[in-house]
Short mmCIF file of C-alpha atoms in Angstrom, two decimals:
data_model
loop_
_atom_site.label_atom_id
_atom_site.label_comp_id
_atom_site.label_asym_id
_atom_site.label_seq_id
_atom_site.Cartn_x
_atom_site.Cartn_y
_atom_site.Cartn_z
CA MET A 1 8.59 10.52 1.30
CA VAL A 2 12.04 11.93 1.26
CA ARG A 3 13.47 13.81 4.60
CA PHE A 4 12.42 17.51 5.19
CA GLN A 5 14.12 20.36 7.47
CA ARG A 6 12.09 21.76 10.47
CA ARG A 7 14.54 24.53 10.46
CA GLU A 8 14.34 27.86 12.30
CA THR A 9 13.60 30.33 10.58
CA GLU A 10 11.60 33.41 10.56
CA LYS A 11 7.83 32.04 9.53
CA ALA A 12 8.24 29.11 12.15
CA ARG A 13 9.44 31.19 14.82
CA ALA A 14 5.81 33.13 13.84
CA ALA A 15 3.63 29.69 14.21
CA ILE A 16 5.43 28.27 17.45
CA GLN A 17 4.24 31.68 18.74
CA SER A 18 0.70 31.08 17.14
CA LEU A 19 0.85 28.03 18.87
CA ASP A 20 1.74 29.41 22.58
CA LYS A 21 -1.36 31.57 21.57
CA GLU A 22 -3.72 29.66 21.01
CA ARG A 23 -3.11 26.45 24.00
CA ARG A 24 -3.89 29.39 26.32
CA LYS A 25 -7.73 29.87 24.76
CA LYS A 26 -10.28 27.74 25.64
CA SER A 27 -11.57 26.60 22.76
CA GLY A 28 -7.43 27.25 20.39
CA THR A 29 -6.49 25.63 17.09
CA TYR A 30 -4.01 24.00 15.71
CA ASN A 31 -4.67 25.83 12.41
CA THR A 32 -3.72 29.47 12.02
CA PRO A 33 -2.07 31.53 9.12
CA GLU A 34 0.91 31.01 10.98
CA VAL A 35 1.26 27.51 10.62
CA ASN A 36 0.25 26.91 7.43
CA ASP A 37 2.67 29.64 6.39
CA ALA A 38 5.78 28.05 8.15
CA LEU A 39 4.22 24.14 7.15
CA GLN A 40 4.52 25.49 3.12
CA GLU A 41 6.91 26.91 3.39
CA MET A 42 9.01 23.53 4.86
CA PHE A 43 7.13 21.47 2.61
CA TYR A 44 8.17 23.09 -0.55
CA LYS A 45 4.55 23.61 -1.35
CA LYS A 46 4.18 20.34 -1.48
CA CYS A 47 2.24 17.29 0.42
CA TYR A 48 5.50 15.15 2.70
CA LEU A 49 3.34 12.07 1.98
CA CYS A 50 3.23 11.39 -1.84
CA GLU A 51 5.23 14.22 -2.87
CA SER A 52 2.60 15.74 -5.59
CA THR A 53 2.76 19.18 -6.22
CA ASP A 54 -0.22 19.29 -7.42
CA VAL A 55 -2.09 20.20 -5.02
CA THR A 56 -5.34 21.78 -4.84
CA ALA A 57 -6.03 21.59 -0.95
CA TYR A 58 -4.16 21.50 1.79
CA VAL A 59 -5.12 19.86 5.58
CA VAL A 60 -2.27 20.82 8.19
CA GLU A 61 -2.33 17.17 9.72
CA HIS A 62 -0.79 15.36 12.78
CA LEU A 63 2.28 12.98 12.59
CA VAL A 64 1.43 11.74 16.11
CA SER A 65 -2.49 11.71 16.66
CA ALA A 66 -3.32 14.41 19.28
CA GLU A 67 -6.73 13.04 20.52
CA GLY A 68 -6.95 13.56 23.70
CA ASN A 69 -3.45 15.12 23.82
CA GLN A 70 -3.96 18.90 24.19
CA GLU A 71 -0.23 19.70 24.21
CA LEU A 72 0.33 17.53 21.41
CA ARG A 73 -2.40 19.18 19.92
CA TYR A 74 0.04 22.63 19.36
CA ASP A 75 3.52 21.26 19.63
CA TRP A 76 4.91 22.33 16.47
CA ASN A 77 6.69 19.04 15.64
CA ASP A 78 4.08 17.33 15.56
CA LEU A 79 2.31 19.16 12.91
CA PHE A 80 2.82 18.43 8.90
CA LEU A 81 1.51 19.45 5.49
CA ALA A 82 -0.90 16.86 3.82
CA CYS A 83 -2.84 17.02 0.57
CA VAL A 84 -7.06 15.57 1.57
CA HIS A 85 -6.26 12.24 0.03
CA CYS A 86 -3.02 11.64 1.85
CA ASN A 87 -4.76 13.57 4.81
CA SER A 88 -7.49 11.29 4.52
CA THR A 89 -6.21 7.80 3.61
CA LYS A 90 -3.22 8.45 7.07
CA LYS A 91 -5.70 6.78 9.87
CA LYS A 92 -4.48 5.84 13.34
CA ARG A 93 -4.55 1.51 11.94
CA HIS A 94 -1.46 3.13 10.24
CA GLU A 95 0.56 4.64 13.26
CA PRO A 96 3.36 5.34 14.23
CA ILE A 97 4.88 5.63 10.95
CA LEU A 98 8.19 7.47 10.14
CA ASP A 99 9.29 10.89 10.87
CA CYS A 100 10.54 12.84 7.16
CA THR A 101 12.26 15.44 9.82
CA GLN A 102 13.73 13.15 12.18
CA VAL A 103 15.00 10.31 9.32
CA GLU A 104 15.88 9.79 5.64
CA VAL A 105 12.63 7.94 4.58
CA ASP A 106 14.10 7.78 0.99
CA GLN A 107 16.71 5.48 2.02
CA MET A 108 14.65 2.76 4.12
CA ILE A 109 12.01 2.49 1.66
CA ARG A 110 12.54 1.60 -1.93
CA PHE A 111 10.64 3.67 -3.99
CA TYR A 112 10.46 1.50 -7.82
CA LYS A 113 8.03 0.88 -10.88
CA GLU A 114 7.69 -3.01 -11.81
CA GLY A 115 5.71 -3.23 -15.04
CA HIS A 116 5.16 -0.80 -18.00
CA TRP A 117 2.03 1.03 -18.61
CA GLY A 118 -0.86 -0.38 -19.75
CA THR A 119 1.25 -3.96 -19.07
CA GLY A 120 1.16 -4.42 -15.25
CA GLU A 121 2.64 -1.11 -13.87
CA ARG A 122 3.12 -1.20 -10.27
CA PHE A 123 4.81 1.40 -8.67
CA CYS A 124 6.00 -0.31 -5.48
CA PHE A 125 7.83 0.66 -1.79
CA ALA A 126 9.82 -1.99 -0.15
CA ALA A 127 10.64 -1.90 3.14
CA ARG A 128 14.73 -2.12 3.92
CA ASP A 129 14.25 -2.90 7.78
CA ASN A 130 12.01 -4.22 9.61
CA SER A 131 10.69 -1.62 12.05
CA VAL A 132 7.67 -1.36 12.68
CA GLU A 133 7.82 2.15 11.28
CA THR A 134 8.29 1.60 8.10
CA LEU A 135 6.34 -1.11 8.22
CA HIS A 136 3.58 0.99 8.95
CA THR A 137 5.05 3.56 6.43
CA VAL A 138 4.97 1.17 3.41
CA ALA A 139 1.53 0.52 3.83
CA LEU A 140 0.06 3.95 4.21
CA LEU A 141 2.03 4.81 1.21
CA GLU A 142 0.27 1.65 -0.90
CA GLU A 143 -3.11 2.52 0.24
CA ILE A 144 -2.21 6.07 -1.01
CA TYR A 145 -1.33 4.85 -3.75
CA TYR A 146 -3.89 2.64 -4.67
CA GLY A 147 -6.67 3.26 -2.40
CA ARG A 148 -9.37 1.46 -0.59
CA THR A 149 -12.43 2.15 -1.82
CA PRO A 150 -14.16 2.97 -5.06
CA GLN A 151 -13.75 7.30 -4.26
CA LYS A 152 -9.86 6.34 -2.88
CA LYS A 153 -9.10 4.38 -5.47
CA VAL A 154 -10.52 6.91 -8.69
CA GLU A 155 -7.99 9.72 -6.16
CA SER A 156 -4.63 7.56 -6.66
CA ALA A 157 -5.44 6.76 -10.59
CA HIS A 158 -4.59 10.57 -10.43
CA LEU A 159 -2.10 10.56 -8.04
CA ARG A 160 -0.53 7.93 -10.77
CA GLU A 161 -0.75 9.42 -13.52
CA SER A 162 0.56 12.43 -12.26
CA LEU A 163 4.06 10.86 -10.97
CA ARG A 164 3.91 8.87 -14.04
CA LYS A 165 4.30 11.90 -16.19
CA GLU A 166 6.63 13.65 -13.72
CA LEU A 167 8.73 10.67 -14.18
CA ALA A 168 8.55 10.43 -18.09
CA GLN A 169 9.89 13.80 -17.95
CA PHE A 170 12.65 13.22 -15.70
CA LYS A 171 13.94 10.53 -17.82
CA GLY A 172 13.82 12.80 -20.45
CA TYR A 173 16.16 15.43 -18.74
CA VAL A 174 18.98 11.79 -17.43
CA ARG A 175 18.49 11.22 -21.52
CA ASP A 176 19.43 14.15 -23.17
CA TYR A 177 21.86 14.45 -20.61
CA LEU A 178 23.81 11.56 -21.31
CA GLU A 179 23.70 13.10 -24.91
CA ALA A 180 24.95 16.51 -24.19
CA SER A 181 28.48 18.16 -24.02
CA GLY A 182 29.71 21.30 -23.00
CA GLU A 183 27.42 24.08 -21.53
CA ASP A 184 23.97 21.95 -22.28
CA LYS A 185 25.55 19.50 -20.63
CA GLN A 186 25.94 21.11 -17.41
CA ASP A 187 22.60 22.80 -18.21
CA LEU A 188 20.82 19.48 -17.72
CA TYR A 189 23.54 18.82 -14.86
CA VAL A 190 21.68 21.66 -12.43
CA LEU A 191 18.34 20.81 -14.05
CA ILE A 192 18.73 17.16 -12.82
CA GLN A 193 19.97 18.62 -9.43
CA ARG A 194 16.77 21.13 -9.10
CA GLU A 195 14.45 16.98 -9.99
CA LEU A 196 16.51 15.17 -6.95
CA SER A 197 16.16 18.98 -4.37
CA ALA A 198 13.31 17.94 -2.10
CA ARG A 199 12.01 20.61 -3.61
CA SER A 200 10.71 18.76 -6.47
CA ALA A 201 7.65 16.78 -6.65
CA PHE A 202 7.83 12.80 -6.73
CA THR A 203 11.56 13.35 -5.39
CA ALA A 204 12.50 9.43 -4.07
CA PHE A 205 11.20 8.01 -6.93
CA LYS A 206 13.50 10.39 -9.51
CA ARG A 207 16.14 9.97 -6.73
CA TRP A 208 15.62 5.71 -7.03
CA LEU A 209 15.54 5.82 -10.54
CA ILE A 210 19.16 7.15 -10.11
CA TRP A 211 19.89 4.12 -7.76
CA ASP A 212 18.62 1.59 -8.86
CA ASN A 213 20.73 2.50 -12.23
CA GLU A 214 23.97 3.66 -10.66
CA GLU A 215 26.83 1.74 -12.59
CA PHE A 216 24.95 4.45 -15.54
CA PHE A 217 24.58 6.83 -13.58
CA THR A 218 27.70 7.39 -11.84
CA GLU A 219 28.06 10.92 -12.40
CA LEU A 220 24.26 11.57 -10.39
CA VAL A 221 24.39 9.60 -7.80
CA ALA A 222 25.80 12.48 -6.04
CA LEU A 223 23.07 14.12 -6.68
CA CYS A 224 20.63 12.23 -4.32
CA GLU A 225 22.09 13.14 -1.27
#
């Protein structure tokens, strides 16, 4: 999870207008085309929880459960874009979690890997403070990436495989950058900058690869901000 900006764009304004109209209906919905378009724009077509871009089905979800709260149901600031796997994993028992449109989540949680593929590899999440929101977010991420039920374990394994491939590719870019010079080095710098932006898949893990090895990648640390 990383920070996303809830900007006042044309699509966001259209989403808010559609929510106002739906709120006044007897059987309105927050899941309007305008809301979907605005959330796709804001979250760069990736799930705000797992950060996967390999998503075949999205869900408009509430950060804070809107059950029994008609005003919150249509509150633009409470609507987020999630994949089906993460949406069905996030339950009320995990609330409250960090709001990634308000805080730098990857500054509050360390994202890292222990072990190696086939020999005890595990993706980990370490809280950097003891707030309820941070601890709940860590618990949710662990369940997202490792599952609780047989079905969820299968979905989580697919997610981890996507993450593994993405990190391997990113590490290749960094290695090439360290060995390159001239225009090639500049091109790789721009490529890595894109990979460390909020638009990229699994950005938090990529940023922490740099932060955890800051002494080797001093030129790249600024790109993580």
